[in-house]
Every structure is written in C-alpha cells, then in structure tokens.
Amino acid sequence: MKTIKQKKVIALVAHDNRKKDMMEWVSYNWKELVFHNLICTGTTGKLIQETLSMKCHENELIPPEVIRLKSGPLGGDQQLGAYIAEEKVDMLIFFWDPMQPQPHDVDVKALLRISTLYNIPVATNRSTADFIISSKLFHEKYNPLIKDYSTYISRSVDM
C-alpha cells in the first residue's frame, strides 16, 4: 500500500502560456510549498526555484530543493512519468494550455494517464490547485487506494 507522507513530493509543470499563472500561484502559496519536496520540468523549475528563493530570502528561510528535469518537449514529461510510475511523486500540479497545440501532446496525455493510473491528485488549473493545497489532507499522511493490476500483469497473451 502506498502512503503519501506528511512531507510530500509535489510535481509542478506549466506550459509556456501558463507559466505566469504558475508563478503567481507559487508566489501566493509559497508558505505551504516550502515544507515539501518539489520536482519540476525545465524552465518551470527554474522560475519556481527563483520565486521560492526570493520569498524565502525575504523571510529568512531556507528555500526547498527543487529537482529540475528536462523541458517537457525534450523528455521532461516522460521523466516525470517515470517518477510517478516508481511512486516517487505524490501529486501533480500541471497548468497546461488547452488553447495551444503542443509538440509533445502525446507526452502530456501519457503523463495525465500515468497520474490517474497511480491515483495521485492532479490539478490542471488554478482552481483545482487551490482546492488541493487548501485541503486538510495536504499536510497529513494519506493512503490512496491503488487499483490492483496483478491480473493484468499475469494475464495470458496469445502468440
């Protein structure tokens, strides 16, 4: 059984047209985020690291470590999907741009699919992210129910 610990690993991703929204959200919620481990794709990670460093410096706190993966179109979405499949990510905040086609749309779809498969909380917009971060469960241990796929793994395949 997977346990989401009190100190969580939070994945933060934003498409280019949503990076400003993500930085505003991070800036507003920095006091909640600094107690958790953060993992981000490319440029989003750089911007989040800068935003949190500034906020922490102003308040004489040590900023959290931000693990930065590759940019989404360069494989960052797939790297993040691997972390989720290895149960190393507890939730995903992904501000995606529904109005702009992305060169890596299939990777985005795969990332959302793997997040659903492993039953981690996912926010794809600011309202959902606000609900997640303000939930009493955000700072508690949580045991999500993970569907048992053992019959799928042990299925017989005709050759």
PDB file of C-alpha atoms in Angstrom:
ATOM      1  CA  MET A   1       0.000   0.000   0.000  1.00  0.00           C
ATOM      2  CA  LYS A   2       1.359   3.409  -0.977  1.00  0.00           C
ATOM      3  CA  THR A   3       1.490   6.057   1.720  1.00  0.00           C
ATOM      4  CA  ILE A   4       1.650   9.728   0.897  1.00  0.00           C
ATOM      5  CA  LYS A   5       3.742  11.129   3.718  1.00  0.00           C
ATOM      6  CA  GLN A   6       3.152  14.375   5.529  1.00  0.00           C
ATOM      7  CA  LYS A   7       6.103  15.887   3.628  1.00  0.00           C
ATOM      8  CA  LYS A   8       5.097  15.387   0.025  1.00  0.00           C
ATOM      9  CA  VAL A   9       6.836  15.289  -3.336  1.00  0.00           C
ATOM     10  CA  ILE A  10       4.940  17.749  -5.499  1.00  0.00           C
ATOM     11  CA  ALA A  11       5.427  17.898  -9.255  1.00  0.00           C
ATOM     12  CA  LEU A  12       4.912  21.351 -10.793  1.00  0.00           C
ATOM     13  CA  VAL A  13       4.614  21.780 -14.565  1.00  0.00           C
ATOM     14  CA  ALA A  14       3.377  24.676 -16.697  1.00  0.00           C
ATOM     15  CA  HIS A  15       3.144  25.229 -20.415  1.00  0.00           C
ATOM     16  CA  ASP A  16       4.674  28.492 -21.674  1.00  0.00           C
ATOM     17  CA  ASN A  17       1.361  30.389 -21.812  1.00  0.00           C
ATOM     18  CA  ARG A  18       0.601  29.298 -18.231  1.00  0.00           C
ATOM     19  CA  LYS A  19       3.996  29.936 -16.584  1.00  0.00           C
ATOM     20  CA  LYS A  20       2.896  33.379 -15.371  1.00  0.00           C
ATOM     21  CA  ASP A  21      -0.179  31.804 -13.729  1.00  0.00           C
ATOM     22  CA  MET A  22       2.017  29.151 -12.111  1.00  0.00           C
ATOM     23  CA  MET A  23       4.471  31.736 -10.747  1.00  0.00           C
ATOM     24  CA  GLU A  24       1.591  33.780  -9.300  1.00  0.00           C
ATOM     25  CA  TRP A  25       0.185  30.607  -7.713  1.00  0.00           C
ATOM     26  CA  VAL A  26       3.597  29.596  -6.295  1.00  0.00           C
ATOM     27  CA  SER A  27       4.206  33.128  -5.021  1.00  0.00           C
ATOM     28  CA  TYR A  28       0.805  33.144  -3.292  1.00  0.00           C
ATOM     29  CA  ASN A  29       1.204  29.618  -1.846  1.00  0.00           C
ATOM     30  CA  TRP A  30       4.936  29.636  -1.108  1.00  0.00           C
ATOM     31  CA  LYS A  31       4.399  29.215   2.667  1.00  0.00           C
ATOM     32  CA  GLU A  32       2.659  25.893   2.011  1.00  0.00           C
ATOM     33  CA  LEU A  33       5.113  24.688  -0.634  1.00  0.00           C
ATOM     34  CA  VAL A  34       8.387  25.288   1.231  1.00  0.00           C
ATOM     35  CA  PHE A  35       7.723  22.351   3.555  1.00  0.00           C
ATOM     36  CA  HIS A  36       7.592  19.868   0.680  1.00  0.00           C
ATOM     37  CA  ASN A  37       9.959  18.495  -1.964  1.00  0.00           C
ATOM     38  CA  LEU A  38       9.383  19.879  -5.434  1.00  0.00           C
ATOM     39  CA  ILE A  39      10.101  18.348  -8.822  1.00  0.00           C
ATOM     40  CA  CYS A  40       9.592  20.365 -11.988  1.00  0.00           C
ATOM     41  CA  THR A  41      10.180  20.263 -15.692  1.00  0.00           C
ATOM     42  CA  GLY A  42      12.762  22.589 -17.294  1.00  0.00           C
ATOM     43  CA  THR A  43      12.041  26.291 -17.359  1.00  0.00           C
ATOM     44  CA  THR A  44       9.138  25.972 -14.936  1.00  0.00           C
ATOM     45  CA  GLY A  45      11.574  24.579 -12.365  1.00  0.00           C
ATOM     46  CA  LYS A  46      13.994  27.456 -12.892  1.00  0.00           C
ATOM     47  CA  LEU A  47      11.227  30.030 -12.413  1.00  0.00           C
ATOM     48  CA  ILE A  48       9.818  28.259  -9.347  1.00  0.00           C
ATOM     49  CA  GLN A  49      13.295  27.997  -7.817  1.00  0.00           C
ATOM     50  CA  GLU A  50      13.831  31.737  -8.324  1.00  0.00           C
ATOM     51  CA  THR A  51      10.397  32.635  -6.928  1.00  0.00           C
ATOM     52  CA  LEU A  52      10.779  30.471  -3.817  1.00  0.00           C
ATOM     53  CA  SER A  53      14.361  31.613  -3.226  1.00  0.00           C
ATOM     54  CA  MET A  54      13.236  35.236  -3.284  1.00  0.00           C
ATOM     55  CA  LYS A  55      10.298  34.606  -0.915  1.00  0.00           C
ATOM     56  CA  CYS A  56      12.458  32.575   1.478  1.00  0.00           C
ATOM     57  CA  HIS A  57      15.258  35.155   1.408  1.00  0.00           C
ATOM     58  CA  GLU A  58      12.768  37.914   2.285  1.00  0.00           C
ATOM     59  CA  ASN A  59      11.579  35.830   5.260  1.00  0.00           C
ATOM     60  CA  GLU A  60      14.972  34.442   6.320  1.00  0.00           C
ATOM     61  CA  LEU A  61      14.062  30.852   5.496  1.00  0.00           C
ATOM     62  CA  ILE A  62      15.976  28.187   3.611  1.00  0.00           C
ATOM     63  CA  PRO A  63      14.303  27.505   0.264  1.00  0.00           C
ATOM     64  CA  PRO A  64      13.297  23.934  -0.553  1.00  0.00           C
ATOM     65  CA  GLU A  65      15.280  21.874  -3.018  1.00  0.00           C
ATOM     66  CA  VAL A  66      13.739  21.970  -6.475  1.00  0.00           C
ATOM     67  CA  ILE A  67      14.617  18.990  -8.652  1.00  0.00           C
ATOM     68  CA  ARG A  68      14.681  20.162 -12.264  1.00  0.00           C
ATOM     69  CA  LEU A  69      14.071  17.709 -15.077  1.00  0.00           C
ATOM     70  CA  LYS A  70      14.415  18.359 -18.788  1.00  0.00           C
ATOM     71  CA  SER A  71      11.998  20.639 -20.568  1.00  0.00           C
ATOM     72  CA  GLY A  72       8.690  18.881 -21.320  1.00  0.00           C
ATOM     73  CA  PRO A  73       9.157  18.641 -25.106  1.00  0.00           C
ATOM     74  CA  LEU A  74      12.736  17.400 -24.574  1.00  0.00           C
ATOM     75  CA  GLY A  75      11.648  14.465 -22.422  1.00  0.00           C
ATOM     76  CA  GLY A  76      10.810  16.104 -19.098  1.00  0.00           C
ATOM     77  CA  ASP A  77       7.195  14.906 -19.184  1.00  0.00           C
ATOM     78  CA  GLN A  78       8.397  11.353 -19.721  1.00  0.00           C
ATOM     79  CA  GLN A  79      10.985  11.684 -16.938  1.00  0.00           C
ATOM     80  CA  LEU A  80       8.243  12.873 -14.617  1.00  0.00           C
ATOM     81  CA  GLY A  81       6.001   9.996 -15.703  1.00  0.00           C
ATOM     82  CA  ALA A  82       8.778   7.570 -14.724  1.00  0.00           C
ATOM     83  CA  TYR A  83       8.995   9.170 -11.261  1.00  0.00           C
ATOM     84  CA  ILE A  84       5.232   8.734 -10.881  1.00  0.00           C
ATOM     85  CA  ALA A  85       5.386   5.087 -12.031  1.00  0.00           C
ATOM     86  CA  GLU A  86       8.135   4.494  -9.443  1.00  0.00           C
ATOM     87  CA  GLU A  87       5.797   6.041  -6.831  1.00  0.00           C
ATOM     88  CA  LYS A  88       8.230   8.885  -6.141  1.00  0.00           C
ATOM     89  CA  VAL A  89       5.682  11.677  -6.760  1.00  0.00           C
ATOM     90  CA  ASP A  90       2.684  12.324  -4.516  1.00  0.00           C
ATOM     91  CA  MET A  91       0.786  14.911  -6.550  1.00  0.00           C
ATOM     92  CA  LEU A  92       0.909  16.792  -9.839  1.00  0.00           C
ATOM     93  CA  ILE A  93       0.068  20.448 -10.388  1.00  0.00           C
ATOM     94  CA  PHE A  94       0.096  20.906 -14.174  1.00  0.00           C
ATOM     95  CA  PHE A  95      -1.059  24.218 -15.589  1.00  0.00           C
ATOM     96  CA  TRP A  96      -1.491  23.200 -19.219  1.00  0.00           C
ATOM     97  CA  ASP A  97      -2.634  25.370 -22.074  1.00  0.00           C
ATOM     98  CA  PRO A  98      -5.832  23.939 -23.587  1.00  0.00           C
ATOM     99  CA  MET A  99      -5.823  26.503 -26.423  1.00  0.00           C
ATOM    100  CA  GLN A 100      -2.352  25.902 -27.812  1.00  0.00           C
ATOM    101  CA  PRO A 101      -1.300  22.695 -29.576  1.00  0.00           C
ATOM    102  CA  GLN A 102       1.893  21.320 -28.075  1.00  0.00           C
ATOM    103  CA  PRO A 103       4.602  19.396 -29.942  1.00  0.00           C
ATOM    104  CA  HIS A 104       4.561  16.899 -27.088  1.00  0.00           C
ATOM    105  CA  ASP A 105       0.773  16.450 -26.694  1.00  0.00           C
ATOM    106  CA  VAL A 106       1.167  12.656 -26.597  1.00  0.00           C
ATOM    107  CA  ASP A 107       3.636  13.007 -23.699  1.00  0.00           C
ATOM    108  CA  VAL A 108       1.195  15.269 -21.855  1.00  0.00           C
ATOM    109  CA  LYS A 109      -1.592  12.726 -22.337  1.00  0.00           C
ATOM    110  CA  ALA A 110       0.727   9.938 -21.126  1.00  0.00           C
ATOM    111  CA  LEU A 111       1.639  11.981 -18.031  1.00  0.00           C
ATOM    112  CA  LEU A 112      -2.019  12.508 -17.154  1.00  0.00           C
ATOM    113  CA  ARG A 113      -2.756   8.816 -17.810  1.00  0.00           C
ATOM    114  CA  ILE A 114       0.048   7.587 -15.537  1.00  0.00           C
ATOM    115  CA  SER A 115      -1.060  10.039 -12.813  1.00  0.00           C
ATOM    116  CA  THR A 116      -4.551   8.564 -12.982  1.00  0.00           C
ATOM    117  CA  LEU A 117      -3.222   5.002 -13.054  1.00  0.00           C
ATOM    118  CA  TYR A 118      -1.249   5.594  -9.837  1.00  0.00           C
ATOM    119  CA  ASN A 119      -4.120   7.563  -8.286  1.00  0.00           C
ATOM    120  CA  ILE A 120      -2.212  10.722  -7.375  1.00  0.00           C
ATOM    121  CA  PRO A 121      -4.033  14.057  -7.005  1.00  0.00           C
ATOM    122  CA  VAL A 122      -3.786  16.108 -10.207  1.00  0.00           C
ATOM    123  CA  ALA A 123      -4.661  19.760 -10.760  1.00  0.00           C
ATOM    124  CA  THR A 124      -4.731  21.048 -14.320  1.00  0.00           C
ATOM    125  CA  ASN A 125      -5.895  24.546 -13.429  1.00  0.00           C
ATOM    126  CA  ARG A 126      -5.539  27.080 -10.646  1.00  0.00           C
ATOM    127  CA  SER A 127      -8.914  26.429  -9.028  1.00  0.00           C
ATOM    128  CA  THR A 128      -8.185  22.731  -8.581  1.00  0.00           C
ATOM    129  CA  ALA A 129      -4.668  23.529  -7.341  1.00  0.00           C
ATOM    130  CA  ASP A 130      -6.208  25.908  -4.783  1.00  0.00           C
ATOM    131  CA  PHE A 131      -8.571  23.184  -3.572  1.00  0.00           C
ATOM    132  CA  ILE A 132      -5.721  20.667  -3.261  1.00  0.00           C
ATOM    133  CA  ILE A 133      -3.336  22.967  -1.388  1.00  0.00           C
ATOM    134  CA  SER A 134      -6.069  24.172   0.971  1.00  0.00           C
ATOM    135  CA  SER A 135      -7.304  20.652   1.783  1.00  0.00           C
ATOM    136  CA  LYS A 136      -6.672  19.415   5.324  1.00  0.00           C
ATOM    137  CA  LEU A 137      -5.163  16.312   3.673  1.00  0.00           C
ATOM    138  CA  PHE A 138      -2.386  18.437   2.140  1.00  0.00           C
ATOM    139  CA  HIS A 139      -0.408  18.394   5.384  1.00  0.00           C
ATOM    140  CA  GLU A 140      -1.349  14.907   6.575  1.00  0.00           C
ATOM    141  CA  LYS A 141      -0.341  11.370   5.800  1.00  0.00           C
ATOM    142  CA  TYR A 142      -2.706   9.783   3.303  1.00  0.00           C
ATOM    143  CA  ASN A 143      -3.149   6.240   1.986  1.00  0.00           C
ATOM    144  CA  PRO A 144      -4.642   6.369  -1.510  1.00  0.00           C
ATOM    145  CA  LEU A 145      -6.307   3.262  -2.841  1.00  0.00           C
ATOM    146  CA  ILE A 146      -4.308   1.873  -5.734  1.00  0.00           C
ATOM    147  CA  LYS A 147      -6.125  -0.427  -8.124  1.00  0.00           C
ATOM    148  CA  ASP A 148      -4.673  -3.930  -8.147  1.00  0.00           C
ATOM    149  CA  TYR A 149      -3.361  -4.653 -11.642  1.00  0.00           C
ATOM    150  CA  SER A 150      -1.861  -8.055 -10.773  1.00  0.00           C
ATOM    151  CA  THR A 151      -4.365  -9.881 -13.003  1.00  0.00           C
ATOM    152  CA  TYR A 152      -3.360  -7.650 -15.882  1.00  0.00           C
ATOM    153  CA  ILE A 153       0.320  -8.304 -15.255  1.00  0.00           C
ATOM    154  CA  SER A 154      -0.173 -12.077 -15.036  1.00  0.00           C
ATOM    155  CA  ARG A 155      -2.606 -12.323 -17.962  1.00  0.00           C
ATOM    156  CA  SER A 156      -2.102 -14.870 -20.677  1.00  0.00           C
ATOM    157  CA  VAL A 157      -1.129 -13.478 -24.062  1.00  0.00           C
ATOM    158  CA  ASP A 158      -1.783 -15.471 -27.222  1.00  0.00           C
ATOM    159  CA  MET A 159       1.204 -15.600 -29.554  1.00  0.00           C
TER     160      MET A 159
END
